[in-house]
Coordinates of C-alpha atoms in Angstrom, one line a residue:
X1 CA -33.1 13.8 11.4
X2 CA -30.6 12.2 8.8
X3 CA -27.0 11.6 10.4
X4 CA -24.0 11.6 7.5
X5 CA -20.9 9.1 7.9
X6 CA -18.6 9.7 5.8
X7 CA -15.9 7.4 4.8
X8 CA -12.3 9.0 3.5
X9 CA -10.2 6.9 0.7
X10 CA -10.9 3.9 -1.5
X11 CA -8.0 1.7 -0.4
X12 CA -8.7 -1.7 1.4
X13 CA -9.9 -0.5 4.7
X14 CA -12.0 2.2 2.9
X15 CA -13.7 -0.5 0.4
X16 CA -14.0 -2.8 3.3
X17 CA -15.8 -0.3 6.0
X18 CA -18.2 1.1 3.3
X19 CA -19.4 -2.7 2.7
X20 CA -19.6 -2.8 6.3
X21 CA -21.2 0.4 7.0
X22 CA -23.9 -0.2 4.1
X23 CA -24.7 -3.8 5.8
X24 CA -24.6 -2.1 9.4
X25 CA -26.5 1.1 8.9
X26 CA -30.4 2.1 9.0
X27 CA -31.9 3.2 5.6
X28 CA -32.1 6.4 7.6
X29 CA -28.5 7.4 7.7
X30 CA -27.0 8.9 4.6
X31 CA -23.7 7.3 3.7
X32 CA -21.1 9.4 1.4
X33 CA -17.7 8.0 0.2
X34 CA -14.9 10.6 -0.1
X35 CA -11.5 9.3 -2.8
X36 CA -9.0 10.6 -4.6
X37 CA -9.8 8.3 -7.6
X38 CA -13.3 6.5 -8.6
X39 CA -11.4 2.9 -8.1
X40 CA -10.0 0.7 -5.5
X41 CA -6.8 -0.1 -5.9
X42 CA -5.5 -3.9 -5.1
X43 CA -2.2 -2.1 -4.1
X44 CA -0.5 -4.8 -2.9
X45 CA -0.6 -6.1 -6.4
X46 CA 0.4 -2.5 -8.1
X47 CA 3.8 -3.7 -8.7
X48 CA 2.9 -6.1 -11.4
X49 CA 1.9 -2.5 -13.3
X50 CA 5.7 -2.0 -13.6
X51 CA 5.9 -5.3 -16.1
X52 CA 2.9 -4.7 -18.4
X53 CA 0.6 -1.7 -17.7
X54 CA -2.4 -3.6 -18.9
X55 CA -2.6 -5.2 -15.5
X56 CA -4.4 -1.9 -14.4
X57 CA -7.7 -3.5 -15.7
X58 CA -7.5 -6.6 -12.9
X59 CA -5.7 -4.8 -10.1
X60 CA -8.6 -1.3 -9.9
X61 CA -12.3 -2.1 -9.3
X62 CA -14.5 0.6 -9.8
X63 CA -16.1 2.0 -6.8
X64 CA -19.7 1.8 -8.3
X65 CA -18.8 -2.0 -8.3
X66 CA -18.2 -2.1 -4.5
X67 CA -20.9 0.2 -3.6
X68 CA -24.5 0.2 -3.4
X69 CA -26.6 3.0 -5.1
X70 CA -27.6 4.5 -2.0
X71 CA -24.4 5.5 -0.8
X72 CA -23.0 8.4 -2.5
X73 CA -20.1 8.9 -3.7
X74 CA -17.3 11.8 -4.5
X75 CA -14.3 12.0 -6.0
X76 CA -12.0 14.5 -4.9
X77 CA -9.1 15.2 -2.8
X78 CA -9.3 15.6 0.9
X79 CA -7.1 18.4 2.0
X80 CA -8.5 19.2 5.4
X81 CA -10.7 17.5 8.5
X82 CA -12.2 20.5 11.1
X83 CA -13.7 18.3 14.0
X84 CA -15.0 21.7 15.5
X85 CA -17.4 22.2 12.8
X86 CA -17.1 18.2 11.6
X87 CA -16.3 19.0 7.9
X88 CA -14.1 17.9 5.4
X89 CA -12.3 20.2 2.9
X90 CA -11.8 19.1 -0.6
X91 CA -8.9 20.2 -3.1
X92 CA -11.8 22.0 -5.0
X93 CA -12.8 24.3 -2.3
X94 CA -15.5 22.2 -1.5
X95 CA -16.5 20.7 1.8
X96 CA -18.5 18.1 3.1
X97 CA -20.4 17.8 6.7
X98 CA -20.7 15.0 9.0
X99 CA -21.9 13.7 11.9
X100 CA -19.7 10.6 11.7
X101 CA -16.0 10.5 9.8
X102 CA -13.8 7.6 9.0
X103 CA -10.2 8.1 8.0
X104 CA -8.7 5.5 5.7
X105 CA -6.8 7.8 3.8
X106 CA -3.8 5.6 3.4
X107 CA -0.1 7.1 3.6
X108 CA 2.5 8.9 1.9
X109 CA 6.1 8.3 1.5
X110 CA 8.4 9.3 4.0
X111 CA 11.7 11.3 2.9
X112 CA 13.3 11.1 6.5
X113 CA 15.0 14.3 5.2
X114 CA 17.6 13.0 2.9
X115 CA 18.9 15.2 0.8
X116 CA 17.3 15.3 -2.8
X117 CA 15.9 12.0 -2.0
X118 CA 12.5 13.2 -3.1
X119 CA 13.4 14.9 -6.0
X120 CA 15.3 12.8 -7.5
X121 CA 13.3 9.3 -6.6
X122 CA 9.8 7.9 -8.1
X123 CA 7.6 5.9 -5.5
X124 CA 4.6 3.2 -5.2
X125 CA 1.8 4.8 -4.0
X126 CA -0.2 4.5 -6.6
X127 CA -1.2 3.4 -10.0
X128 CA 0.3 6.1 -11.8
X129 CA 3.4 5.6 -9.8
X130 CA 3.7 2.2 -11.2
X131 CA 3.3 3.3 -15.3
X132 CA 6.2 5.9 -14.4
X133 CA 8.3 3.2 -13.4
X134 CA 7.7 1.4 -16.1
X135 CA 7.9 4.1 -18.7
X136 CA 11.4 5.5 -17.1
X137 CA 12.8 1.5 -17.3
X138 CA 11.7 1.2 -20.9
X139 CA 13.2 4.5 -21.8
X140 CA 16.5 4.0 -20.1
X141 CA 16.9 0.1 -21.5
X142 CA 16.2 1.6 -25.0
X143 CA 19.2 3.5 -24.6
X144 CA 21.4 0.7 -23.2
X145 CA 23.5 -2.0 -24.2
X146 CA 25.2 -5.1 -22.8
X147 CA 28.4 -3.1 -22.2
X148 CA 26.6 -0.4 -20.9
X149 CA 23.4 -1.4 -19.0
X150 CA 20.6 0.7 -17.8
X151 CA 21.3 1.2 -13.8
X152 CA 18.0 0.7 -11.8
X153 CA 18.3 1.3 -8.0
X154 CA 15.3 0.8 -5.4
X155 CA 15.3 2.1 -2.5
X156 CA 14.8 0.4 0.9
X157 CA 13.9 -3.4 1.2
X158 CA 10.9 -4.0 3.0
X159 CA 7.9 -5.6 1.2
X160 CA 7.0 -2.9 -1.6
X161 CA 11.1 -2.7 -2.6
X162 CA 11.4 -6.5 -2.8
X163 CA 8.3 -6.8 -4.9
X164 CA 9.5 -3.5 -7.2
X165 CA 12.8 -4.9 -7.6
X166 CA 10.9 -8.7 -9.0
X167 CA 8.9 -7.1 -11.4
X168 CA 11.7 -5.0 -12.9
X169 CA 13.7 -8.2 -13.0
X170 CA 10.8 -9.4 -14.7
X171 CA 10.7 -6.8 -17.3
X172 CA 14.3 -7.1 -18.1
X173 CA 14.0 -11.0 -18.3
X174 CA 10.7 -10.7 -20.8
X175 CA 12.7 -7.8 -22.7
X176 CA 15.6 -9.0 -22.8
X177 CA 16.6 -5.6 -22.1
X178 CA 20.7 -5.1 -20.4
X179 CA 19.4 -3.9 -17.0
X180 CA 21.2 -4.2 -13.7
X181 CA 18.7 -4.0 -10.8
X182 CA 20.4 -3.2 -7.1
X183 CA 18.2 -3.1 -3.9
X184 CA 19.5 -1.1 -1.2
X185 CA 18.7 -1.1 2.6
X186 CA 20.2 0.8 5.7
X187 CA 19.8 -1.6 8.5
X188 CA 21.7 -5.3 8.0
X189 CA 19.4 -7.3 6.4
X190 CA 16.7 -7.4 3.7
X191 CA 12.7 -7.4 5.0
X192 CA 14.3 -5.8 8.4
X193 CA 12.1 -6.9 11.9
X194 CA 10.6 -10.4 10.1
X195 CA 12.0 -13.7 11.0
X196 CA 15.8 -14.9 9.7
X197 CA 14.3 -18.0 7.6
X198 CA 12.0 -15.6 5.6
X199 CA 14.5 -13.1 5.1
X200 CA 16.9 -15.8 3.8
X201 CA 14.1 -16.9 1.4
X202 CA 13.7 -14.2 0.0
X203 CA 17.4 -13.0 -0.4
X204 CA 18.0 -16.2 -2.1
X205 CA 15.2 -15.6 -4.8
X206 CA 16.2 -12.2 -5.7
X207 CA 19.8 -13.2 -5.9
X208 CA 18.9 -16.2 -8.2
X209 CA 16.9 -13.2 -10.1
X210 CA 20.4 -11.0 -10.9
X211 CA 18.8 -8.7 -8.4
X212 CA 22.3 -7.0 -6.3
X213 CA 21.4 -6.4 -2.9
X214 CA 23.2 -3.7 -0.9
X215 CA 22.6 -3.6 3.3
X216 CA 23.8 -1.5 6.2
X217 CA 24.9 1.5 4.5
X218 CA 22.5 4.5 4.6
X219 CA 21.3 7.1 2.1
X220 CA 22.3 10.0 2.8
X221 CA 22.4 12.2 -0.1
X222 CA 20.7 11.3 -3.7
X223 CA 21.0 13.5 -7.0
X224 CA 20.2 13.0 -10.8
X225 CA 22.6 10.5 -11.4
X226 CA 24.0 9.0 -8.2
X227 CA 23.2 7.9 -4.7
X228 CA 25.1 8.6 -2.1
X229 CA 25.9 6.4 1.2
X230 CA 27.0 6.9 4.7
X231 CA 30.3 4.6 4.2
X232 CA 31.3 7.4 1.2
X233 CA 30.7 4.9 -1.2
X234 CA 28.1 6.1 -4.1
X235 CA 26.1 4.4 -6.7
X236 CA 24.8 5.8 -10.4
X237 CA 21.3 5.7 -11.3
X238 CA 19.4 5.6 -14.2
X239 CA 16.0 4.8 -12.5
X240 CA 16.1 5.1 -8.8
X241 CA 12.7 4.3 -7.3
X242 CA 12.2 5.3 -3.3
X243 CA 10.0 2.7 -1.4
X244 CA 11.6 3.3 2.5
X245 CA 9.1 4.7 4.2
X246 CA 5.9 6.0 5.0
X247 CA 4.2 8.5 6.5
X248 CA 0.4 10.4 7.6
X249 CA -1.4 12.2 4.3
X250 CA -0.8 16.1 5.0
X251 CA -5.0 16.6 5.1
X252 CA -4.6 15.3 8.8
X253 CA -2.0 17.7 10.0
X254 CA -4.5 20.6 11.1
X255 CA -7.2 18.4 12.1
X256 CA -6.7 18.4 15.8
X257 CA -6.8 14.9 16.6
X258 CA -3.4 13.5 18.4
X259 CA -1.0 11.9 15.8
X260 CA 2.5 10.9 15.1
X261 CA 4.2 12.4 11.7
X262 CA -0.1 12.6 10.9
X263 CA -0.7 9.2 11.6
X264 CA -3.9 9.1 13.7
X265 CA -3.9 8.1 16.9
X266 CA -7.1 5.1 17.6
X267 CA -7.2 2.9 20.2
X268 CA -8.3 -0.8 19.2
X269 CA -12.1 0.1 19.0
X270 CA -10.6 2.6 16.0
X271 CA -11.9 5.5 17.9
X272 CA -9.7 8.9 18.5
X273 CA -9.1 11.2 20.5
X274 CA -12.5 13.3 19.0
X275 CA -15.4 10.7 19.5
X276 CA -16.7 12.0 15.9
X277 CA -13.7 10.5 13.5
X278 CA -12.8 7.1 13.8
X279 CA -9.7 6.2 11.7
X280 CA -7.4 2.9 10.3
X281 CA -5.6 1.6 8.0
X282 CA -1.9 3.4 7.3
X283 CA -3.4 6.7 8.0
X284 CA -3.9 5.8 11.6
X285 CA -2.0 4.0 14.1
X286 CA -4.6 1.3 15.6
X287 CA -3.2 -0.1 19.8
X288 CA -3.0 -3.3 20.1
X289 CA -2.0 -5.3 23.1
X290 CA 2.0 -6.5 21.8
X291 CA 2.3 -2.8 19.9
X292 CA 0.6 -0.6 17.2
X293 CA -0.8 -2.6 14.5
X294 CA 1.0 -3.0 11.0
X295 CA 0.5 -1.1 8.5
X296 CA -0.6 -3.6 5.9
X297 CA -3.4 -4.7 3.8
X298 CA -4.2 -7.7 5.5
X299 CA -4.3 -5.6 8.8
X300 CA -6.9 -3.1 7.1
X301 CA -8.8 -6.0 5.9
X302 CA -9.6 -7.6 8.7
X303 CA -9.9 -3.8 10.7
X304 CA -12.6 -2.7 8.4
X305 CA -15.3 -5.0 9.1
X306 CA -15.4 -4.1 13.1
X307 CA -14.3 -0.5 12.1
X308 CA -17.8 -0.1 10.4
X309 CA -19.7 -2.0 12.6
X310 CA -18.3 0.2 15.5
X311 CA -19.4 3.6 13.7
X312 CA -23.0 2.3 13.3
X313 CA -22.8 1.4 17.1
X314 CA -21.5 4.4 17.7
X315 CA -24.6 6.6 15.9
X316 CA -27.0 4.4 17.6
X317 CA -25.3 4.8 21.2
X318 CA -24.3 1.3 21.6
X319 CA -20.9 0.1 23.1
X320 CA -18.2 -0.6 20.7
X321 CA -16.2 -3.6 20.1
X322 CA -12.9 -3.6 20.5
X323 CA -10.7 -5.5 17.4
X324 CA -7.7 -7.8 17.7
X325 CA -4.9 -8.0 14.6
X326 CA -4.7 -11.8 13.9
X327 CA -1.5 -12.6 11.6
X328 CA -2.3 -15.2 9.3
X329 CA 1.2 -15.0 8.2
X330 CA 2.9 -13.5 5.4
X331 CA 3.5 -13.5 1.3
X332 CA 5.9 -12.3 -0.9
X333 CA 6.4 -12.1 -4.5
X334 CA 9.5 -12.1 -6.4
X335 CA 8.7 -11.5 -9.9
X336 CA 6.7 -14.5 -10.6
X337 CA 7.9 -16.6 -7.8
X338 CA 7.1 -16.2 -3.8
X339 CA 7.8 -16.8 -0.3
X340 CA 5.3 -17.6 2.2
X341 CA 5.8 -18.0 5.9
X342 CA 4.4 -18.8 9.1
X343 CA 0.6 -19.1 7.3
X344 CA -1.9 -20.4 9.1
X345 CA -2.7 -23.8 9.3
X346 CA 0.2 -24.8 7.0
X347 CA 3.1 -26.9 9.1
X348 CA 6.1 -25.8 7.0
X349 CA 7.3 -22.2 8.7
X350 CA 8.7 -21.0 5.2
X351 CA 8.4 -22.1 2.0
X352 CA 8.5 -21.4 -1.6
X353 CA 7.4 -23.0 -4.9
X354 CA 4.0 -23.2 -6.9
X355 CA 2.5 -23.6 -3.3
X356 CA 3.7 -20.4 -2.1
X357 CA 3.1 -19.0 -6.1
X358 CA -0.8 -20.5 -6.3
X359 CA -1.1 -19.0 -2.2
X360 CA -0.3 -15.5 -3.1
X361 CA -2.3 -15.3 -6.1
X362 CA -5.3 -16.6 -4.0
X363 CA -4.9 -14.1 -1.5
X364 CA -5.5 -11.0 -4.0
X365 CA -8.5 -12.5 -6.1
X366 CA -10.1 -14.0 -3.3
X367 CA -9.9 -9.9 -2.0
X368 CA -11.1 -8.8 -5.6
X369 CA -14.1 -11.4 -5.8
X370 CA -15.1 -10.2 -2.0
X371 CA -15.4 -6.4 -3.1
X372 CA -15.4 -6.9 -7.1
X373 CA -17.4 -10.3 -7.4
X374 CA -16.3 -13.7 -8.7
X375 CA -15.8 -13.1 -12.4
X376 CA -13.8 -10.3 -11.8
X377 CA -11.7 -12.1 -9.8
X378 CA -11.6 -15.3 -12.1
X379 CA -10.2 -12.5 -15.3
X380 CA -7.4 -11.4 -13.0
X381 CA -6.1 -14.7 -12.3
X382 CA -3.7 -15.1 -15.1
X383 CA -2.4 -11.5 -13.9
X384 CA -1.9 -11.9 -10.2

């Protein structure tokens, strides 16, 4: 009898476990893959969409690239997960069976219930997300002038808000468009829980990029044309784009598996608490021995590979392997310019420059040659 795995989302632990699950399953298994879009995203490099759209061509691979013919693909939005009768529900009314699932659904944006915060704020989620900044920027510069510049806030300063705040000091530098960028953060400092050096680093680019940076004063109220903080202070808007927080897609909320804010729950062999859906990425929340893992791409990178492996095991009754989050140390863009600390195998802790430039851009194409293929990569180059 044929046994169906089915894999939810296209982001980097979905591309990676499919590649995985094709190269660890029997011709006899029938292998479906479940996405909103028909692409995978390099999301980490989405923000450069906010500068020039046309980037979209070197930072989406289409999933027929990354796929072999076998395994069968459909686009469509997953709404629901019933391990009782192990099917997923699709936006269309649709529904798929399975023997085996695995979540990578990604996340959403968390609101933390702040008033009009997300009605009145775009995000970076997605591609899409990153042409409506983009388009909202333009509009508002058109309309501005040195005595009366366009007002572009971004919310929250951990890695997506310091890269969203580069790239719209980019735009404004390559436009010459009057634009005053602020980046705001409730706790003291920017890139909160990472090490003093790199958060230095990194303040000291953005400042040297005009980009204001505003810490240790909460949100607590946003509308149409101002934000509002916990000290009473307030700051006007014409682009205010939300990158704080994030949360568990609203498809796992019903599914009966145990989660936090409908983050899955997995233990470090990526099972759940149903031994039929196995889940990572930022949809799940993956123990490890010092703590949950992070959510970040480098984390579903590496998870993927053992997260497929251990499905296949798991459909042929073998004993799973548990995985272990190696940090091989971090990257951060600034507009064109970066910050790279504690990398492996480098002896400099932090440190910027074409080294830390030519390091960053190395890190996404060698990601879009492994799932896209070399030339691929070699075109986005310029663009990364």
């Amino acid at each position: 009898m044929t046994e169906t795995v089915v894999v939810l989302g296209a982001g980097y632990a979905g591309a990676g476990a499919i590649m995985s699950l094709e190269d660890a399953l029997g011709e006899g298994t029938d292998l479906v893959w479940v996405s909103d879009n028909d692409y995978h995203l390099v999301l980490h490099e989405a923000h450069r969409c906010i500068r020039d759209p046309n980037v979209q061509q070197d930072v989406t691979i289409p999933v027929e690239a990354i796929k072999s013919p076998s395994t069968r693909f459909i686009e469509g939005e997953v709404t629901g997960l019933d391990c009782d009768e192990r099917e997923i529900s699709l936006g269309d009314g649709s529904t798929v069976a399975y023997d085996y699932a695995l979540v990578t659904l990604g996340s959403q944006t968390a609101y933390y219930g702040i008033d009009g915060l997300k009605e009145h704020s775009l995000t970076l989620k997605g591609l899409d997300d990153a042409f409506e900044i983009h388009d909202q920027i333009k509009e508002a510069a058109r309309d501005a002038t040195d005595d009366d510049p366009a007002r572009v806030v971004v919310g929250g300063a951990g890695l997506s808000g310091i890269q969203t705040a580069g790239e719209v000091a980019e735009f404004r530098d390559m436009h010459h468009a009057p634009i005053e960028i602020t980046l705001v953060e409730a706790l003291e400092e920017i890139f909160p829980g990472n090490d003093p050096e790199l958060q230095g680093a990194l303040r000291k680019r953005l400042l040297e990029r005009d980009v204001e940076i505003s810490t240790d004063d909460p949100i607590t109220e946003a509308d149409e044309e101002e934000i509002h903080f916990q000290s009473d202070e307030s700051l006007a808007h014409d682009v205010f784009v939300w990158t704080g927080g994030i949360t568990g897609r609203e498809a796992m909320s019903d599914a009966n598996l145990e989660n936090e804010h409908n983050r899955v729950n997995a233990d470090a062999t990526f099972e759940t608490s149903d031994d039929r859906v196995f889940a990572l990425g930022d949809s799940a929340i993956v123990d490890q021995p010092g703590g949950p893992c992070p959510p970040t791409a480098q984390a579903a990178w590496q998870a993927a590979e053992v997260a497929g492996e251990n499905v296949a095991r798991a459909l042929h009754g073998q004993p799973l392997a548990e995985w272990t989050h190696e940090d091989k140390g971090t990257v951060v863009s600034v507009g064109d310019k970066a910050v790279a600390h504690d990398v492996v195998g480098v002896p400099v802790n932090t440190f910027g420059g074409p080294a830390a430039e030519f390091l960053k851009k190395a890190i996404a194409a060698r990601w879009i040659r492994d799932v896209g293929g070399t030339t691929r990569a070699a075109r986005a180059w310029s663009d990364l």
